[in-house]
mmCIF file of C-alpha atoms and ligand atoms in Angstrom:
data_model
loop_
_atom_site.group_PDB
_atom_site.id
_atom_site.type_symbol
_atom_site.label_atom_id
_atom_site.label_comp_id
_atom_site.label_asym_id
_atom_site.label_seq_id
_atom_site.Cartn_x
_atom_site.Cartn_y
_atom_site.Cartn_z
ATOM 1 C CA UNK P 1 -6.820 4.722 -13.375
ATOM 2 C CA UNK P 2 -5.095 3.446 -10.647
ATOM 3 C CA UNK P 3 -1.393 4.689 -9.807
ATOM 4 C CA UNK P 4 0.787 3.864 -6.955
ATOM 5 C CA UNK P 5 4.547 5.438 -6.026
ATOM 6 C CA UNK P 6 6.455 4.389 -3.644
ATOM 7 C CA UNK P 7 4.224 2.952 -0.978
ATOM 8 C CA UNK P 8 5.320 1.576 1.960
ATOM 9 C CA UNK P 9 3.335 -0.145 4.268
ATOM 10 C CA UNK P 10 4.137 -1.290 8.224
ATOM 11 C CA UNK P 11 2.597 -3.550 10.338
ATOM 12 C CA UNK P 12 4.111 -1.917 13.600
ATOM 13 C CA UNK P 13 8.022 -2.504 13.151
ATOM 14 C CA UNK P 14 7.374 -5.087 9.950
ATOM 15 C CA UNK P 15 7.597 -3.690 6.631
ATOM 16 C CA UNK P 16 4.993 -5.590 4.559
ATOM 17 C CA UNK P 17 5.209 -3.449 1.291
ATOM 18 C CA UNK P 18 8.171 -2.250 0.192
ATOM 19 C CA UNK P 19 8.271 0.856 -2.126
ATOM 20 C CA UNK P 20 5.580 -0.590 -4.406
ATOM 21 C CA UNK P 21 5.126 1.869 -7.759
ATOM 22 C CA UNK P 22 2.816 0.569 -10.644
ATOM 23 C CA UNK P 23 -0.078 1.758 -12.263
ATOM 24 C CA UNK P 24 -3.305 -0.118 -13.522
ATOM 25 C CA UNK P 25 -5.425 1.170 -16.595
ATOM 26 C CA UNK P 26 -8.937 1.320 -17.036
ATOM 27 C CA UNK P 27 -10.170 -2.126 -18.450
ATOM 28 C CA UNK P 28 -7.061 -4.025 -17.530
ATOM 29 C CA UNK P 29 -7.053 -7.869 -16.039
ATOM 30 C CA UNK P 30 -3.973 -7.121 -13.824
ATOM 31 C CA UNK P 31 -2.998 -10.217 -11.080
ATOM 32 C CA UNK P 32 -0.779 -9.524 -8.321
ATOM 33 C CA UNK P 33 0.958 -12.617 -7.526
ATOM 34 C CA UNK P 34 3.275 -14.183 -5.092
ATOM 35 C CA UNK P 35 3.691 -16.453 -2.344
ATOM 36 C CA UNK P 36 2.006 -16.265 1.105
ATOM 37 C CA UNK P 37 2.549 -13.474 2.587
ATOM 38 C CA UNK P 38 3.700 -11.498 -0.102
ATOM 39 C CA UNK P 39 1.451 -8.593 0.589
ATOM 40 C CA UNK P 40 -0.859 -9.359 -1.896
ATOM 41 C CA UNK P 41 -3.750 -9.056 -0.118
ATOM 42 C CA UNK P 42 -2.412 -5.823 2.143
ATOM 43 C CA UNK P 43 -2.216 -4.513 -1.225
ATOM 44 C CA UNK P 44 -5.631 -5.479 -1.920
ATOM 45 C CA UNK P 45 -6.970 -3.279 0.771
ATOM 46 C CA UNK P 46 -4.913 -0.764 0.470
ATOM 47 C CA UNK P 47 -6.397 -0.054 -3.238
ATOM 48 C CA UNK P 48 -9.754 -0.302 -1.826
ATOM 49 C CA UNK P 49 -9.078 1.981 1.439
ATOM 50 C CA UNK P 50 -9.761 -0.849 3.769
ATOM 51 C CA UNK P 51 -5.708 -0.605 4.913
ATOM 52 C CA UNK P 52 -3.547 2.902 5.171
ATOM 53 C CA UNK P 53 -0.626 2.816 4.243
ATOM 54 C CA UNK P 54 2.321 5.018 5.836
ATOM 55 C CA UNK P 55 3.982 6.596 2.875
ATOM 56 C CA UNK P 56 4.004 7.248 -0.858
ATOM 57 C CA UNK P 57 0.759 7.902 -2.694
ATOM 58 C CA UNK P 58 -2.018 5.989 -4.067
ATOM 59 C CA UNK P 59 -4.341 7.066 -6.804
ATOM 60 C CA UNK P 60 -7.592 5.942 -7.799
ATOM 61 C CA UNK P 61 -8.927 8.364 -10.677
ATOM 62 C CA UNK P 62 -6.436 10.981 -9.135
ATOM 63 C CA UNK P 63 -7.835 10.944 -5.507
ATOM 64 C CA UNK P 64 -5.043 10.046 -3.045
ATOM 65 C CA UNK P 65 -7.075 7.908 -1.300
ATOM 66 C CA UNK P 66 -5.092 8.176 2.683
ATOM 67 C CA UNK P 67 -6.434 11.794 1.891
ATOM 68 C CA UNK P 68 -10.415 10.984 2.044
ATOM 69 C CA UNK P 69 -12.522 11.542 4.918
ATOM 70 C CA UNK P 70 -15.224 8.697 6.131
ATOM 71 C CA UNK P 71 -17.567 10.081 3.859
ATOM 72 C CA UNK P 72 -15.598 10.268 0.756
ATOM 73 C CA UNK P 73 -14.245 6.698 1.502
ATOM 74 C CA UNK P 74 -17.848 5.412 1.537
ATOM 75 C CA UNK P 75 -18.776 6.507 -1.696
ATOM 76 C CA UNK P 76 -15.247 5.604 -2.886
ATOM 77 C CA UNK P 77 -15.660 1.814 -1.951
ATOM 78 C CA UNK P 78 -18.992 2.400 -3.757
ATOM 79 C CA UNK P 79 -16.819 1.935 -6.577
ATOM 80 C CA UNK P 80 -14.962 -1.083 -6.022
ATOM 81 C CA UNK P 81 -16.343 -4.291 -5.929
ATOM 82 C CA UNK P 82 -14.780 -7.168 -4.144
ATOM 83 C CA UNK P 83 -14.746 -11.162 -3.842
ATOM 84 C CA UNK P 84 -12.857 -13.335 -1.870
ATOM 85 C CA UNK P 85 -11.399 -16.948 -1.882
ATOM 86 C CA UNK P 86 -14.827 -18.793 0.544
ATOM 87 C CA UNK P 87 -17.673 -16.443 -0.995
ATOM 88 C CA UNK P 88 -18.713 -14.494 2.352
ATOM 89 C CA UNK P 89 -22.109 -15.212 1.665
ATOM 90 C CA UNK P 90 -24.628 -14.851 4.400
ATOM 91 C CA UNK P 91 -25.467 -18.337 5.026
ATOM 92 C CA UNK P 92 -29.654 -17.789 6.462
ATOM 93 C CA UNK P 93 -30.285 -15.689 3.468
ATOM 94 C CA UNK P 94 -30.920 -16.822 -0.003
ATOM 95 C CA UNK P 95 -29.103 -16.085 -2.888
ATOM 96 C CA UNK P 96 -31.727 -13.253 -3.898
ATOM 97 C CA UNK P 97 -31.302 -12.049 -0.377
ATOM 98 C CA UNK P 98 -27.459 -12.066 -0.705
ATOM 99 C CA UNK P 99 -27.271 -10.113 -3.871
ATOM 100 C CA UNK P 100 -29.882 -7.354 -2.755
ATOM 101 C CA UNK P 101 -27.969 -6.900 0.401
ATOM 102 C CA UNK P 102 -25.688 -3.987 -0.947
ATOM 103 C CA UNK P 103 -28.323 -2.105 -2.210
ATOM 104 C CA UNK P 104 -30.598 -2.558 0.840
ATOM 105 C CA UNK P 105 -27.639 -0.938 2.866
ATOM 106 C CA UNK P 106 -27.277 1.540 0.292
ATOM 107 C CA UNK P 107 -31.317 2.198 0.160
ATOM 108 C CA UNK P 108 -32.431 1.431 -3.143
ATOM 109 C CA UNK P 109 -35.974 0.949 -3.780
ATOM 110 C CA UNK P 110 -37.526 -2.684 -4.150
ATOM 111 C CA UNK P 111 -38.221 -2.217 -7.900
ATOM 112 C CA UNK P 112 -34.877 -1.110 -8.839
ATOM 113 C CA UNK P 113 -33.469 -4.058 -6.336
ATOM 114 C CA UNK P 114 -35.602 -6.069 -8.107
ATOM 115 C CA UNK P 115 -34.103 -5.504 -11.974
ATOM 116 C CA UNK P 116 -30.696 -5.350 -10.730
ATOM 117 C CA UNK P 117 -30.731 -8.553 -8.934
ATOM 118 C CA UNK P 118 -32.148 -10.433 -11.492
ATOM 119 C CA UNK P 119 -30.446 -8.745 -14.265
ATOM 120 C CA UNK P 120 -27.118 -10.025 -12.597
ATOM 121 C CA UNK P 121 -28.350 -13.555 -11.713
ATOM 122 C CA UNK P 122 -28.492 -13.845 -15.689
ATOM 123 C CA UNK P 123 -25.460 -12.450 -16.203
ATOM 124 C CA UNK P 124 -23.864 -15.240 -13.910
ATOM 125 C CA UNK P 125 -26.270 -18.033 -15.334
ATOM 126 C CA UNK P 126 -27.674 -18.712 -11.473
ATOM 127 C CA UNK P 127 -31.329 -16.991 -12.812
ATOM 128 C CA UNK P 128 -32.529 -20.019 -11.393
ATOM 129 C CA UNK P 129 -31.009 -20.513 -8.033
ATOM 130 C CA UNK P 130 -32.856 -16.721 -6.785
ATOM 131 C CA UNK P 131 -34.443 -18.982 -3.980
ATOM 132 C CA UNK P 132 -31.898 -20.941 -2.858
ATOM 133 C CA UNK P 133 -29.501 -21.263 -0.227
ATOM 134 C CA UNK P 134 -26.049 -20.786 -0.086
ATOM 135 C CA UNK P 135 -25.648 -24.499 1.564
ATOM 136 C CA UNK P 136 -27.698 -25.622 -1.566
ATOM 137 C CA UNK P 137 -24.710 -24.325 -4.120
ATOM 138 C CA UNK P 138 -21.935 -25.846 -5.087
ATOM 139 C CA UNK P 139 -18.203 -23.865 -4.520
ATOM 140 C CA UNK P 140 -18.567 -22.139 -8.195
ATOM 141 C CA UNK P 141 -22.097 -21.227 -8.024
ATOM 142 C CA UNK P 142 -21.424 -19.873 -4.387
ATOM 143 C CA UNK P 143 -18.756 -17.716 -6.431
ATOM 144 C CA UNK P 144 -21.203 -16.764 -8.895
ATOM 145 C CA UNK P 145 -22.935 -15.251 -6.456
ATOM 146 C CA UNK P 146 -20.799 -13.522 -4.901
ATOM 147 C CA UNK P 147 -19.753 -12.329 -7.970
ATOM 148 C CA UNK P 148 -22.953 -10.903 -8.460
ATOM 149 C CA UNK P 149 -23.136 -9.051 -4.930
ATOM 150 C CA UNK P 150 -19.982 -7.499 -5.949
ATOM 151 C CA UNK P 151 -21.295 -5.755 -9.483
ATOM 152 C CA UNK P 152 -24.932 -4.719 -7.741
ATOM 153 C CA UNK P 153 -23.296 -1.093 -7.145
ATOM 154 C CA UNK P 154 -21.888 -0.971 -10.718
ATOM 155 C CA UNK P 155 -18.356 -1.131 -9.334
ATOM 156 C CA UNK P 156 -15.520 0.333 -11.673
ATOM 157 C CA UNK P 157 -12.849 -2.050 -10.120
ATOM 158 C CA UNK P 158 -13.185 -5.599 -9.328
ATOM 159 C CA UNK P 159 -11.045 -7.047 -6.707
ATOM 160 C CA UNK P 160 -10.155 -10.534 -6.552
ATOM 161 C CA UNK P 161 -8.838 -12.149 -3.555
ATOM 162 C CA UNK P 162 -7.742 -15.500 -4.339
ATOM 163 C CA UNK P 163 -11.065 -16.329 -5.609
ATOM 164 C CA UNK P 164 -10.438 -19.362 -7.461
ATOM 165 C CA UNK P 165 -8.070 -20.810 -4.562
ATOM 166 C CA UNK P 166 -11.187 -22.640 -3.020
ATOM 167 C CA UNK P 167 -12.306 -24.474 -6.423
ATOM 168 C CA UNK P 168 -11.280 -27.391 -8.858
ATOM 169 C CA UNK P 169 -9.351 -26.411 -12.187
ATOM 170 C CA UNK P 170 -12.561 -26.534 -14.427
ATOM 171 C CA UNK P 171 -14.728 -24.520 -12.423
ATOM 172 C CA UNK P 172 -11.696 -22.098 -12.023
ATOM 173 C CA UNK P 173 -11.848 -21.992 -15.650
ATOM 174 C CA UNK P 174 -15.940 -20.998 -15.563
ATOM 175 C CA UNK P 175 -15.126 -18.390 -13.078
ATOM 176 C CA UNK P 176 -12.255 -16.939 -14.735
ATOM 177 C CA UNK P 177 -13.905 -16.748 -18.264
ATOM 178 C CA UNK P 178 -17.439 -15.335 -16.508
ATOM 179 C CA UNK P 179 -14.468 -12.844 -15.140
ATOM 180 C CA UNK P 180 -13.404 -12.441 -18.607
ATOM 181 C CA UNK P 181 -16.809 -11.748 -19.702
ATOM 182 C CA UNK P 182 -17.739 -9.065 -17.019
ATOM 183 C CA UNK P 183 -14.621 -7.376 -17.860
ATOM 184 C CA UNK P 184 -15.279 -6.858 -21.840
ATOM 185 C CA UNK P 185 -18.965 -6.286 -21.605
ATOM 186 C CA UNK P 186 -19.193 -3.765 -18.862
ATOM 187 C CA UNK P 187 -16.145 -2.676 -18.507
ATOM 188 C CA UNK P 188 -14.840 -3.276 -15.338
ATOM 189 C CA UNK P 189 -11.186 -3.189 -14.056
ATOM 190 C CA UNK P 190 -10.214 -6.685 -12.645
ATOM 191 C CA UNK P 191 -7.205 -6.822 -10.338
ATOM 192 C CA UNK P 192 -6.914 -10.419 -9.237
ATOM 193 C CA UNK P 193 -4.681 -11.500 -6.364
ATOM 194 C CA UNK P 194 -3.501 -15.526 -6.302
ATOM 195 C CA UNK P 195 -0.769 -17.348 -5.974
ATOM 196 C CA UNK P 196 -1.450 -19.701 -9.349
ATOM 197 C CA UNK P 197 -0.068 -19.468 -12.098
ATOM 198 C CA UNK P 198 -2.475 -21.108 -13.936
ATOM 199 C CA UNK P 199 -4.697 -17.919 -13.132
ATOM 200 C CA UNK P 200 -2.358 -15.673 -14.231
ATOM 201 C CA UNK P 201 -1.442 -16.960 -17.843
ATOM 202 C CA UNK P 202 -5.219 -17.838 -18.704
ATOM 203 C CA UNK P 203 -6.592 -14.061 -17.580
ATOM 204 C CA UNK P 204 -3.796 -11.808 -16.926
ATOM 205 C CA UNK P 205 -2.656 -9.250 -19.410
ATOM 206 C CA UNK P 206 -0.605 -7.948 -16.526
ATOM 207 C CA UNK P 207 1.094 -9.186 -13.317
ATOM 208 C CA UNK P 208 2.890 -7.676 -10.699
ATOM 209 C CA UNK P 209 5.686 -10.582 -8.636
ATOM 210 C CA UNK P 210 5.896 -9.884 -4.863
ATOM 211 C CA UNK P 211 8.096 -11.481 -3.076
ATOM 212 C CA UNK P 212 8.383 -10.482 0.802
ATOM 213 C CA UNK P 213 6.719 -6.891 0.106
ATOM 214 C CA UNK P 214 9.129 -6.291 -2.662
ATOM 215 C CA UNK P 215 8.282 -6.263 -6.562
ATOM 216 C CA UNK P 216 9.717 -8.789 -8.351
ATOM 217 C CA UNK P 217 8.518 -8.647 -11.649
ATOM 218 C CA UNK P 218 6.073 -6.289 -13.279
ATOM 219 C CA UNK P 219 4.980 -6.741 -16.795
ATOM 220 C CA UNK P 220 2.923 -7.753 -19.622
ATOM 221 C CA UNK P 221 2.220 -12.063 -18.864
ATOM 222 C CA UNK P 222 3.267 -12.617 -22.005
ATOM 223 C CA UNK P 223 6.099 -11.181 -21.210
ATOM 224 C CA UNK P 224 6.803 -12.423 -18.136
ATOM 225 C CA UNK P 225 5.922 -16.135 -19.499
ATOM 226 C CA UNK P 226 8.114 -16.000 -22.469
ATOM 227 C CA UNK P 227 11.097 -14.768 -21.204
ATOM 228 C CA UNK P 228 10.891 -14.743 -17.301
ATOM 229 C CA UNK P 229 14.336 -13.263 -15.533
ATOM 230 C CA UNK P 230 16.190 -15.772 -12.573
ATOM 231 C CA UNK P 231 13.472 -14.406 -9.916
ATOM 232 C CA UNK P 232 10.804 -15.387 -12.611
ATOM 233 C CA UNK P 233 12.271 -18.475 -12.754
ATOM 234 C CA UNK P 234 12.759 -19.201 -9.449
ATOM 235 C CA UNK P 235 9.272 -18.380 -8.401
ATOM 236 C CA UNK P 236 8.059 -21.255 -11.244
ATOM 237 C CA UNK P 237 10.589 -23.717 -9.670
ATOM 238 C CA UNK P 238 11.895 -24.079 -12.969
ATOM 239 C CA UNK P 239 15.037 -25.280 -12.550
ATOM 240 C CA UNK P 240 17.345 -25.680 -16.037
ATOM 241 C CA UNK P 241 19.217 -29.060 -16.567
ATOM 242 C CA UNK P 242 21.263 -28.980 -19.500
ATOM 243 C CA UNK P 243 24.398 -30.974 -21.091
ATOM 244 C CA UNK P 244 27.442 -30.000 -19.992
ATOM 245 C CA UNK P 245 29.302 -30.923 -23.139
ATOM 246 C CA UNK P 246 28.795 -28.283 -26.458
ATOM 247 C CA UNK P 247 26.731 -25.313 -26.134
ATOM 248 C CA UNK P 248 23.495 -24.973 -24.915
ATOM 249 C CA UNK P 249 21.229 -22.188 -26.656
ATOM 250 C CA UNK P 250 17.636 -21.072 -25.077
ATOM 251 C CA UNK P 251 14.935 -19.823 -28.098
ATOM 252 C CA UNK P 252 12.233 -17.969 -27.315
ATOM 253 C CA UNK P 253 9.093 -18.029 -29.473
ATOM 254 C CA UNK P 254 6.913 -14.714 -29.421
ATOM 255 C CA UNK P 255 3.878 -15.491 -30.408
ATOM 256 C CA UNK P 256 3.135 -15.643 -34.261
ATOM 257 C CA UNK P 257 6.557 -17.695 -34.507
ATOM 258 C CA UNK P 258 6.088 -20.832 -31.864
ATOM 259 C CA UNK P 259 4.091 -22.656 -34.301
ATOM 260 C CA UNK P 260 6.592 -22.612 -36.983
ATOM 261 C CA UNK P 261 9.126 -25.125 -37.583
ATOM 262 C CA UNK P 262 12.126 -23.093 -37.112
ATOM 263 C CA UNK P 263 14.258 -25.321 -35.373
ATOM 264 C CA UNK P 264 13.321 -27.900 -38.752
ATOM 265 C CA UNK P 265 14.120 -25.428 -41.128
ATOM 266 C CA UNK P 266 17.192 -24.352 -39.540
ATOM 267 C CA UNK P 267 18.616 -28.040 -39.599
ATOM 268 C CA UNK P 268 17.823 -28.246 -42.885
ATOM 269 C CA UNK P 269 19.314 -25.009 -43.981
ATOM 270 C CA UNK P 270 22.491 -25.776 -42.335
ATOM 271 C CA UNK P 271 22.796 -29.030 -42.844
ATOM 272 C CA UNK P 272 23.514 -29.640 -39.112
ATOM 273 C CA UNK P 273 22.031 -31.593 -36.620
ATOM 274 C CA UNK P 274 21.416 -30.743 -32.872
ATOM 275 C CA UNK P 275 19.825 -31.862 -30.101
ATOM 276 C CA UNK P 276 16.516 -30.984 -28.641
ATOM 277 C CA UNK P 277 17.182 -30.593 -24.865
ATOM 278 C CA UNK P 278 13.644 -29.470 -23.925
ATOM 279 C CA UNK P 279 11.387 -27.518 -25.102
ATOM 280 C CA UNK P 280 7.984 -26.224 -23.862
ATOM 281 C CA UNK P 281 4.611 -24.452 -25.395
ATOM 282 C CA UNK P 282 2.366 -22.046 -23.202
ATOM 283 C CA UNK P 283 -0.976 -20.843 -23.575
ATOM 284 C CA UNK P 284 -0.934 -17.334 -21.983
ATOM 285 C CA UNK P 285 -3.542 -15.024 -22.457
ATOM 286 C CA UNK P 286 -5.082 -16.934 -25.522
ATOM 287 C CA UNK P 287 -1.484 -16.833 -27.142
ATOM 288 C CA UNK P 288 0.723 -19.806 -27.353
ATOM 289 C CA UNK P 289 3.971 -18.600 -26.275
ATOM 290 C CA UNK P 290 7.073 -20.935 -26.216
ATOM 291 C CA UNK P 291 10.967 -21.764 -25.748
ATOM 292 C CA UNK P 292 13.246 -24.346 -26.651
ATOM 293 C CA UNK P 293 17.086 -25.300 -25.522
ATOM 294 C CA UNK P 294 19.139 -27.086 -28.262
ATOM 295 C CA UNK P 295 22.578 -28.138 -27.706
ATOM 296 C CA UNK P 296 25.310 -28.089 -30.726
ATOM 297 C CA UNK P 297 28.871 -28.746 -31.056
ATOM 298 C CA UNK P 298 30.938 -26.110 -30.003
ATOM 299 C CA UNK P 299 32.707 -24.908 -33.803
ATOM 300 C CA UNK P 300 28.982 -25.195 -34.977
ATOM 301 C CA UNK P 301 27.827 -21.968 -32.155
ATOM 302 C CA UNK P 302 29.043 -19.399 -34.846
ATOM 303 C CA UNK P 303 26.481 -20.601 -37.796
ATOM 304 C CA UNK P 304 23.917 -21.227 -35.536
ATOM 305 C CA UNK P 305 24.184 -17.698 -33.920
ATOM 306 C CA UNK P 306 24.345 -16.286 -37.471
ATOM 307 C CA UNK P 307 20.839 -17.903 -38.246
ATOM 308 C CA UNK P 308 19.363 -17.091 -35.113
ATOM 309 C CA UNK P 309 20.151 -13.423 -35.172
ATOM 310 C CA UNK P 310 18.612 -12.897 -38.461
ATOM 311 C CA UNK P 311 15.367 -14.869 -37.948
ATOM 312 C CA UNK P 312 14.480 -12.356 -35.329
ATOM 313 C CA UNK P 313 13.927 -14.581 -32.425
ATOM 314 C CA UNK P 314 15.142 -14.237 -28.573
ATOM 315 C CA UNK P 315 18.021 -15.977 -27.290
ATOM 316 C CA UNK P 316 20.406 -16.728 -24.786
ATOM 317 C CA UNK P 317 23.336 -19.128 -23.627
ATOM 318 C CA UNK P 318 23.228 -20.755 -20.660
HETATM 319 N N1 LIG J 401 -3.395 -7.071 10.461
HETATM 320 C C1 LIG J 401 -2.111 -7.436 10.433
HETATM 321 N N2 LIG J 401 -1.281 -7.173 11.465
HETATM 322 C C2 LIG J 401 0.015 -7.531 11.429
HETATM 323 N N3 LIG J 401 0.614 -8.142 10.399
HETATM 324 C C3 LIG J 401 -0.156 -8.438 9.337
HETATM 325 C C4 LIG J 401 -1.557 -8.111 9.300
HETATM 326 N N4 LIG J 401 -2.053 -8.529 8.106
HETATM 327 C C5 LIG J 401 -1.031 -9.099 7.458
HETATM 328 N N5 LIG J 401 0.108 -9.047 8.177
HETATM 329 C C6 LIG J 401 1.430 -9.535 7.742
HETATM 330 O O1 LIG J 401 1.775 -8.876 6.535
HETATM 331 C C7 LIG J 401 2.398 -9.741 5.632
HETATM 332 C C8 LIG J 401 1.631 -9.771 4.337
HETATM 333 O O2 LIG J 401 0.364 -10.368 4.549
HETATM 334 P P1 LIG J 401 -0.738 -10.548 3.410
HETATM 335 O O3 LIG J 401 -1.958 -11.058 4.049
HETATM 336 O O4 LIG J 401 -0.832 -9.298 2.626
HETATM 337 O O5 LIG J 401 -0.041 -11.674 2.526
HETATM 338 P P2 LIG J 401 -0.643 -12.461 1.273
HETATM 339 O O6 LIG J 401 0.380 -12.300 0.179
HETATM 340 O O7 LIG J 401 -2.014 -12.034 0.996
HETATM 341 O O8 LIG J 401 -0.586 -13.970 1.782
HETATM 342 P P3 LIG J 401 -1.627 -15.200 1.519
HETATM 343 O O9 LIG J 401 -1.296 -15.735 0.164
HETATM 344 O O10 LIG J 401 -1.284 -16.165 2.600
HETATM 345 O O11 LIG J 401 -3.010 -14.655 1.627
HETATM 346 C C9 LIG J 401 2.491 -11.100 6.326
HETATM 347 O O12 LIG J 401 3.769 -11.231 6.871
HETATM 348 C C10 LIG J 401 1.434 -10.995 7.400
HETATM 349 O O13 LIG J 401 1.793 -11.784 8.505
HETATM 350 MG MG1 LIG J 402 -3.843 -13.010 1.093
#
């Protein structure tokens, strides 16, 4: 649904995105991630139209979107919902008023305000809260609603800008699975910028790295979580201490194998002992994704690479 090639963007003499291709499919949870001032959210807006950019195309449902006129670009944005990281809620008006507010600009009538508004105050469990004030909410709720301002135009795209960044860990859990939610039962493309990881591995089933306008990674988070390249690495800080002595051999568990006792069965198979160096299981996406580093002798690297290579599993020597 959404497909970009090659897009540059410049802020006068600064290039900010750097010949960015990827495409987004309908119903996908895709974050764009990185540090600040990636480009993440330049990239944001330049999905939505709120930022040209100066070359390469950008597709949303096959309309290059540089190519629309004012008009076209208003229903366009129609489309595409967005929230941000403090809410942008209008702080005299009550959380009715707030949600109504795109469809008072867009001229709906009072009864079919009146459904909708409610309708998505249920959705967001705030059915309650209609009268109050955003002062009167605490930092999820204030999401919630702004959640439900987004989805009163019943947007096909959701964007995300660092929306959870502003709240604790659980209630960036409630957010992300009422995200979760909204994307299964209606349908709606999510594209989530942040700079957590966290975020990514419990929503993501894609993620695009930028790193100074450049893609650095872009694939499937389990993927990218299971077997991440040095730039991967890097951005996790993960930094690899090993033993110098013997050899040192990464596993990588996809996910139907990290529960199983490989590493047991192998010892016991071969009659061999190693060590453990570290090892590490990951949630990602509902999956539990893993790796492990063992260190053996160095005559003993032959067997061990034997059983490894025909049990299927992902390795490397560092
Ligand atoms: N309106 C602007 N004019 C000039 N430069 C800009 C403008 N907006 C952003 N930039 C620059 O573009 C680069 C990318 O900014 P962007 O806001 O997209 O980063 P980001 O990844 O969203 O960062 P953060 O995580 O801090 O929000 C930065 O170097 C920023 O200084
Ligand atoms: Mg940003």
């Amino acid at each position: 649904m959404i497909s970009i090639k090659n897009l540059n963007k410049y802020y006068g003499d600064v290039k900010v995105l750097n010949d960015i291709s990827i495409s987004i499919k309908a119903g996908e949870i895709f974050a764009i991630v990185g540090h600040s001032g990636a480009g993440k959210s330049t990239l944001l807006r330049c999905i939505n139209g709120l930022e040209d950019y100066s070359t390469g195309s950008l597709l949303v449902d096959n309309k290059e979107i540089k190519d629309l006129n004012k008009e076209q670009l208003r229903s366009f944005r129609k489309k595409i919902g967005m929230i941000f990281q403090h809410f942008s809620l209008v702080q005299r008006k009550t959380v009715y008023e707030n949600v109504a507010l795109p469809m008072q600009l867009w001229g709906y009538t009072k009864e079919n305000i009146d459904k909708k508004v409610i309708e998505l105050l249920t959705l967001v469990g705030l059915e309650n809260k209609a009268d109050s004030y955003p002062s009167q909410l605490s930092g999820g709720q204030k999401q919630r609603v702004a959640i439900a301002r987004a989805l009163t135009l019943e947007p096909e795209v959701l964007l995300s800008d660092e929306a959870t960044s502003a709240l604790d860990p659980n209630t960036t859990t409630s957010i992300l699975n009422l995200l979760k939610e909204i994307n299964e039962k209606l349908n709606i493309t999510i594209i989530l910028v942040t700079h957590e990881m966290e975020v990514v591995k419990q929503i993501a089933q894609k993620a695009l790295l930028l790193e100074h306008g450049n893609i650095i990674g872009f694939d499937d988070t389990e993927e990218l979580f299971l077997k991440p390249d040095e730039k991967m690495k890097e951005f996790l800080g993960e930094v690899e201490v090993v033993p110098n002595d013997g050899v040192n051999i990464k596993l990588y568990f996809p996910k139907d194998n990290a529960y199983q006792s490989f590493i047991t069965t192998m010892a016991r198979k071969l009659d061999m002992d190693f060590n453990i160096v570290w090892g590490k299981l990951e949630e990602v996406n509902t999956h539990i994704v893993g790796n492990m580093v063992i260190n053996i002798k160095d005559d003993e690297k032959h067997r061990v690479l034997e059983y490894i290579k025909q049990h299927d599993i992902v390795w490397e020597i560092l």
